[in-house]
Amino acid sequence: MKIKIKLATFFLLSLIMSLCLFFDNGFLGFHYPDSLSQSPIRSVKIVKGITTVNGKPLFPLGFYHVSWQSTAVERIKAMQNIAKAGFNTIHVSSTTDINDESSYGDFLDRSAQQGIYVITEQQINLQNVVKEFKHKPAVLAWNIADDVNDGKQTPHDIRQLNHKIKSLDSNHITYISGYSDEIYKFENCSDIIAMQSYPIGNNDEISSTYRRVSLTRETVAPFNGTVYANIQAFSWSDSQEHLKHPVIPTFNEVRNMTYQALVAG
């Protein structure tokens, strides 16, 4: 959690930029109430490229928590750790298990008590999750497609899903995340397009962060969307070599990618 040391710098920048940063195992933010419980979210919108909650600017700062194999208790613990470290947003996964669905409402309530906004991912029954939990104060956005340019879904597919989710919940925003230059094909598919930058230990240049975020900003600009940056804070583990010798981004590398994303946004 070294990242928390240097966050204050970004709050001033967030006032003049439309960018939100997510650290994957990692995000960036502004506007952080102690509790959301007493001020229910009535409207989350993108206004001139800025995320707003009830008309006030929000610069989300937080982490992805890939929750598919986590217990409800582990998910709550991760959220509480994020809150204690000074972040204000978490991206989590809601599974199709009926027990998880019943506990997810409790997770959202606890998040609101901690002042944490939630972006929810559900790969199979997202529409049911939206209908069930859209009234919860902690809800910030719905992730309708992760790794959107992996070839599994077309822009037409995503636009249709976006329309369905927005018809179910017009008070919150939609989110997609991608990782290649073909992200431009998914323009106007959601309120938010997040660009992933995971170069460390992946045979990529750290300087690629600026170009990727810039490309995404240009993609969303004509449609009153906004760009979120997914910044790497994890080690690649897709090979035996990576497992033996994990390469985790250093604080300076995370800081470098963060500033690139801020400037690009």
Tab-separated table of C-alpha atoms in Angstrom:
chain	number	residue	atom	x	y	z
A	1	MET	CA	0.000	0.000	0.000
A	2	LYS	CA	2.929	2.367	-0.568
A	3	ILE	CA	0.819	4.289	-3.064
A	4	LYS	CA	-1.072	6.103	-0.325
A	5	ILE	CA	2.027	8.144	0.597
A	6	LYS	CA	1.920	10.440	-2.420
A	7	LEU	CA	-1.786	10.726	-3.248
A	8	ALA	CA	-2.326	14.318	-2.096
A	9	THR	CA	-0.697	15.639	-5.267
A	10	PHE	CA	-3.455	14.215	-7.414
A	11	PHE	CA	-6.421	15.828	-5.688
A	12	LEU	CA	-5.579	19.302	-7.002
A	13	LEU	CA	-4.976	17.936	-10.487
A	14	SER	CA	-8.331	16.190	-10.426
A	15	LEU	CA	-10.111	19.528	-10.315
A	16	ILE	CA	-8.928	20.409	-13.798
A	17	MET	CA	-8.811	17.002	-15.479
A	18	SER	CA	-11.457	14.542	-16.620
A	19	LEU	CA	-9.303	11.517	-15.930
A	20	CYS	CA	-9.945	8.899	-13.293
A	21	LEU	CA	-7.170	6.458	-12.429
A	22	PHE	CA	-7.746	2.892	-11.321
A	23	PHE	CA	-4.837	0.825	-10.134
A	24	ASP	CA	-5.389	-2.727	-11.285
A	25	ASN	CA	-4.908	-4.302	-8.546
A	26	GLY	CA	-5.410	-0.885	-9.006
A	27	PHE	CA	-7.844	3.678	-9.352
A	28	LEU	CA	-7.445	7.770	-8.776
A	29	GLY	CA	-10.112	10.296	-6.741
A	30	PHE	CA	-11.651	13.472	-5.397
A	31	HIS	CA	-14.720	14.073	-3.220
A	32	TYR	CA	-14.586	11.585	-0.402
A	33	PRO	CA	-17.396	11.688	2.180
A	34	ASP	CA	-17.012	9.899	5.487
A	35	SER	CA	-20.200	7.963	4.814
A	36	LEU	CA	-22.538	7.650	1.865
A	37	SER	CA	-25.398	6.239	3.933
A	38	GLN	CA	-26.922	9.583	4.843
A	39	SER	CA	-26.619	11.027	1.344
A	40	PRO	CA	-28.098	8.495	-1.101
A	41	ILE	CA	-26.824	8.746	-4.642
A	42	ARG	CA	-29.593	10.119	-6.798
A	43	SER	CA	-27.620	10.789	-9.932
A	44	VAL	CA	-24.204	9.792	-11.253
A	45	LYS	CA	-23.448	11.490	-14.565
A	46	ILE	CA	-20.589	12.384	-16.878
A	47	VAL	CA	-20.599	16.161	-17.388
A	48	LYS	CA	-18.049	17.584	-19.819
A	49	GLY	CA	-15.858	14.559	-19.253
A	50	ILE	CA	-16.047	14.712	-15.448
A	51	THR	CA	-17.717	12.110	-13.250
A	52	THR	CA	-20.288	13.802	-11.008
A	53	VAL	CA	-22.336	12.532	-8.086
A	54	ASN	CA	-25.451	14.586	-7.402
A	55	GLY	CA	-23.878	17.387	-9.403
A	56	LYS	CA	-20.555	17.382	-7.522
A	57	PRO	CA	-17.276	16.318	-9.183
A	58	LEU	CA	-15.921	12.920	-8.237
A	59	PHE	CA	-12.414	11.718	-9.007
A	60	PRO	CA	-12.507	8.019	-8.048
A	61	LEU	CA	-9.378	6.578	-6.519
A	62	GLY	CA	-9.143	2.928	-5.660
A	63	PHE	CA	-8.441	-0.634	-6.663
A	64	TYR	CA	-9.750	-3.545	-8.624
A	65	HIS	CA	-10.616	-6.494	-6.414
A	66	VAL	CA	-10.994	-9.567	-8.624
A	67	SER	CA	-13.571	-11.304	-6.467
A	68	TRP	CA	-14.656	-14.347	-8.470
A	69	GLN	CA	-12.946	-16.800	-6.118
A	70	SER	CA	-13.147	-14.689	-2.961
A	71	THR	CA	-15.562	-15.155	-0.089
A	72	ALA	CA	-17.950	-12.419	0.985
A	73	VAL	CA	-15.805	-11.889	4.086
A	74	GLU	CA	-12.626	-11.482	1.996
A	75	ARG	CA	-14.356	-8.975	-0.253
A	76	ILE	CA	-15.485	-6.879	2.702
A	77	LYS	CA	-12.004	-7.028	4.234
A	78	ALA	CA	-10.450	-5.777	0.992
A	79	MET	CA	-12.920	-2.885	0.876
A	80	GLN	CA	-12.184	-1.957	4.478
A	81	ASN	CA	-8.423	-1.997	3.828
A	82	ILE	CA	-8.912	0.266	0.821
A	83	ALA	CA	-11.003	2.687	2.892
A	84	LYS	CA	-8.428	2.784	5.682
A	85	ALA	CA	-5.700	3.595	3.159
A	86	GLY	CA	-7.584	6.701	2.003
A	87	PHE	CA	-9.120	5.462	-1.245
A	88	ASN	CA	-12.752	6.034	-2.201
A	89	THR	CA	-13.628	3.461	-4.879
A	90	ILE	CA	-13.485	-0.298	-5.383
A	91	HIS	CA	-14.215	-2.384	-8.466
A	92	VAL	CA	-15.521	-5.812	-7.447
A	93	SER	CA	-17.052	-8.926	-8.929
A	94	SER	CA	-20.481	-10.228	-7.965
A	95	THR	CA	-20.746	-13.965	-8.625
A	96	THR	CA	-23.792	-15.951	-9.716
A	97	ASP	CA	-23.895	-17.904	-6.452
A	98	ILE	CA	-27.227	-17.251	-4.725
A	99	ASN	CA	-25.490	-16.868	-1.373
A	100	ASP	CA	-23.154	-14.283	-2.841
A	101	GLU	CA	-26.102	-12.364	-4.301
A	102	SER	CA	-27.763	-12.205	-0.906
A	103	SER	CA	-24.539	-11.001	0.742
A	104	TYR	CA	-23.779	-8.442	-1.964
A	105	GLY	CA	-26.372	-6.045	-0.603
A	106	ASP	CA	-24.611	-6.185	2.749
A	107	PHE	CA	-21.294	-5.480	1.016
A	108	LEU	CA	-22.760	-2.399	-0.668
A	109	ASP	CA	-24.212	-1.178	2.628
A	110	ARG	CA	-20.868	-1.619	4.392
A	111	SER	CA	-19.115	0.162	1.536
A	112	ALA	CA	-21.459	3.122	1.904
A	113	GLN	CA	-20.736	3.274	5.626
A	114	GLN	CA	-17.009	3.464	4.813
A	115	GLY	CA	-17.495	6.157	2.158
A	116	ILE	CA	-16.530	3.769	-0.650
A	117	TYR	CA	-18.120	3.878	-4.098
A	118	VAL	CA	-18.502	0.584	-5.953
A	119	ILE	CA	-18.176	-0.416	-9.597
A	120	THR	CA	-19.790	-3.826	-10.018
A	121	GLU	CA	-18.858	-6.513	-12.532
A	122	GLN	CA	-21.158	-9.486	-13.203
A	123	GLN	CA	-20.515	-11.507	-16.327
A	124	ILE	CA	-23.740	-13.512	-16.525
A	125	ASN	CA	-26.642	-11.931	-14.631
A	126	LEU	CA	-25.689	-8.263	-14.612
A	127	GLN	CA	-29.226	-7.108	-15.423
A	128	ASN	CA	-30.582	-8.914	-12.356
A	129	VAL	CA	-27.852	-7.386	-10.190
A	130	VAL	CA	-28.686	-3.910	-11.502
A	131	LYS	CA	-32.389	-4.316	-10.758
A	132	GLU	CA	-31.678	-5.667	-7.289
A	133	PHE	CA	-29.077	-3.154	-6.106
A	134	LYS	CA	-29.428	0.055	-8.155
A	135	HIS	CA	-30.950	1.857	-5.160
A	136	LYS	CA	-27.880	1.311	-2.968
A	137	PRO	CA	-26.001	4.539	-2.102
A	138	ALA	CA	-22.583	2.971	-2.764
A	139	VAL	CA	-23.311	2.191	-6.423
A	140	LEU	CA	-21.175	4.263	-8.782
A	141	ALA	CA	-21.161	2.330	-12.057
A	142	TRP	CA	-21.837	-0.991	-13.753
A	143	ASN	CA	-19.025	-2.752	-15.599
A	144	ILE	CA	-20.685	-4.107	-18.736
A	145	ALA	CA	-17.531	-5.489	-20.387
A	146	ASP	CA	-13.992	-6.114	-19.188
A	147	ASP	CA	-11.193	-6.767	-21.716
A	148	VAL	CA	-13.684	-5.429	-24.229
A	149	ASN	CA	-11.402	-5.830	-27.242
A	150	ASP	CA	-10.565	-9.510	-26.697
A	151	GLY	CA	-12.721	-10.492	-29.671
A	152	LYS	CA	-15.489	-12.137	-27.657
A	153	GLN	CA	-17.980	-9.286	-28.120
A	154	THR	CA	-18.576	-6.786	-30.891
A	155	PRO	CA	-19.166	-3.058	-30.430
A	156	HIS	CA	-22.778	-3.712	-31.458
A	157	ASP	CA	-23.130	-6.275	-28.655
A	158	ILE	CA	-21.770	-3.820	-26.088
A	159	ARG	CA	-23.976	-0.959	-27.282
A	160	GLN	CA	-27.039	-3.171	-26.952
A	161	LEU	CA	-26.072	-4.215	-23.429
A	162	ASN	CA	-25.331	-0.604	-22.525
A	163	HIS	CA	-28.814	0.393	-23.691
A	164	LYS	CA	-30.397	-2.387	-21.603
A	165	ILE	CA	-28.496	-1.420	-18.451
A	166	LYS	CA	-29.240	2.286	-18.881
A	167	SER	CA	-32.948	1.498	-19.382
A	168	LEU	CA	-32.902	-0.399	-16.077
A	169	ASP	CA	-30.924	2.261	-14.220
A	170	SER	CA	-30.690	5.757	-15.636
A	171	ASN	CA	-29.134	7.118	-12.428
A	172	HIS	CA	-25.753	5.440	-12.751
A	173	ILE	CA	-23.052	5.169	-15.375
A	174	THR	CA	-21.670	2.266	-17.386
A	175	TYR	CA	-18.057	1.174	-17.683
A	176	ILE	CA	-15.941	-0.869	-20.084
A	177	SER	CA	-12.218	-1.613	-19.976
A	178	GLY	CA	-9.823	-2.474	-22.781
A	179	TYR	CA	-6.146	-2.836	-23.510
A	180	SER	CA	-5.276	-2.309	-27.183
A	181	ASP	CA	-5.255	0.436	-29.808
A	182	GLU	CA	-8.503	-1.027	-31.149
A	183	ILE	CA	-10.319	0.533	-28.204
A	184	TYR	CA	-11.529	3.202	-30.657
A	185	LYS	CA	-13.951	0.649	-32.103
A	186	PHE	CA	-15.903	0.814	-28.839
A	187	GLU	CA	-16.584	4.544	-28.913
A	188	ASN	CA	-19.999	5.476	-27.554
A	189	CYS	CA	-20.521	2.006	-26.061
A	190	SER	CA	-20.548	3.217	-22.445
A	191	ASP	CA	-20.158	6.303	-20.278
A	192	ILE	CA	-16.628	5.300	-19.270
A	193	ILE	CA	-13.853	3.684	-21.256
A	194	ALA	CA	-10.984	2.500	-19.080
A	195	MET	CA	-7.607	1.898	-20.675
A	196	GLN	CA	-5.363	-0.730	-19.116
A	197	SER	CA	-1.641	-0.072	-18.859
A	198	TYR	CA	0.181	-3.146	-17.553
A	199	PRO	CA	3.674	-2.962	-19.071
A	200	ILE	CA	5.844	-4.091	-16.157
A	201	GLY	CA	7.058	-7.655	-16.688
A	202	ASN	CA	5.023	-7.864	-19.893
A	203	ASN	CA	7.656	-6.978	-22.512
A	204	ASP	CA	6.234	-3.490	-22.944
A	205	GLU	CA	7.594	0.007	-22.452
A	206	ILE	CA	6.431	1.943	-19.400
A	207	SER	CA	6.168	5.012	-21.661
A	208	SER	CA	3.242	3.343	-23.482
A	209	THR	CA	0.866	4.547	-20.746
A	210	TYR	CA	0.691	8.088	-22.132
A	211	ARG	CA	-0.093	6.970	-25.676
A	212	ARG	CA	-2.785	4.513	-24.629
A	213	VAL	CA	-4.610	6.939	-22.359
A	214	SER	CA	-4.357	9.706	-24.974
A	215	LEU	CA	-5.905	7.444	-27.595
A	216	THR	CA	-8.766	6.595	-25.252
A	217	ARG	CA	-9.365	10.252	-24.386
A	218	GLU	CA	-9.650	11.085	-28.076
A	219	THR	CA	-12.098	8.199	-28.471
A	220	VAL	CA	-14.518	9.290	-25.747
A	221	ALA	CA	-14.320	13.056	-26.223
A	222	PRO	CA	-16.950	13.400	-29.003
A	223	PHE	CA	-19.513	11.461	-26.967
A	224	ASN	CA	-19.344	13.238	-23.584
A	225	GLY	CA	-17.689	10.162	-22.126
A	226	THR	CA	-14.719	9.993	-19.810
A	227	VAL	CA	-11.527	7.979	-19.644
A	228	TYR	CA	-10.432	6.019	-16.601
A	229	ALA	CA	-6.863	4.696	-16.428
A	230	ASN	CA	-6.252	1.184	-15.129
A	231	ILE	CA	-2.679	1.373	-13.817
A	232	GLN	CA	-0.717	-1.788	-13.059
A	233	ALA	CA	-0.053	-2.608	-9.424
A	234	PHE	CA	0.242	-6.375	-9.765
A	235	SER	CA	2.684	-8.992	-11.025
A	236	TRP	CA	1.961	-10.963	-14.177
A	237	SER	CA	1.523	-14.651	-13.321
A	238	ASP	CA	0.677	-16.201	-16.688
A	239	SER	CA	3.849	-18.285	-16.931
A	240	GLN	CA	6.013	-20.457	-14.722
A	241	GLU	CA	8.827	-17.926	-15.035
A	242	HIS	CA	6.606	-15.133	-13.754
A	243	LEU	CA	5.480	-17.335	-10.883
A	244	LYS	CA	9.084	-18.081	-9.921
A	245	HIS	CA	10.277	-14.506	-10.336
A	246	PRO	CA	7.302	-12.144	-10.006
A	247	VAL	CA	7.903	-8.636	-11.292
A	248	ILE	CA	5.837	-6.221	-9.217
A	249	PRO	CA	5.840	-2.539	-10.217
A	250	THR	CA	7.919	-0.405	-7.896
A	251	PHE	CA	6.515	2.728	-6.294
A	252	ASN	CA	8.475	4.851	-8.762
A	253	GLU	CA	7.067	2.873	-11.699
A	254	VAL	CA	3.502	3.261	-10.448
A	255	ARG	CA	4.133	6.965	-9.910
A	256	ASN	CA	5.565	7.241	-13.426
A	257	MET	CA	2.527	5.585	-15.026
A	258	THR	CA	0.186	7.662	-12.890
A	259	TYR	CA	1.661	10.961	-14.019
A	260	GLN	CA	1.663	9.827	-17.635
A	261	ALA	CA	-2.041	9.037	-17.341
A	262	LEU	CA	-2.808	12.368	-15.670
A	263	VAL	CA	-1.022	14.324	-18.377
A	264	ALA	CA	-2.668	12.291	-21.148
A	265	GLY	CA	-6.126	12.798	-19.645
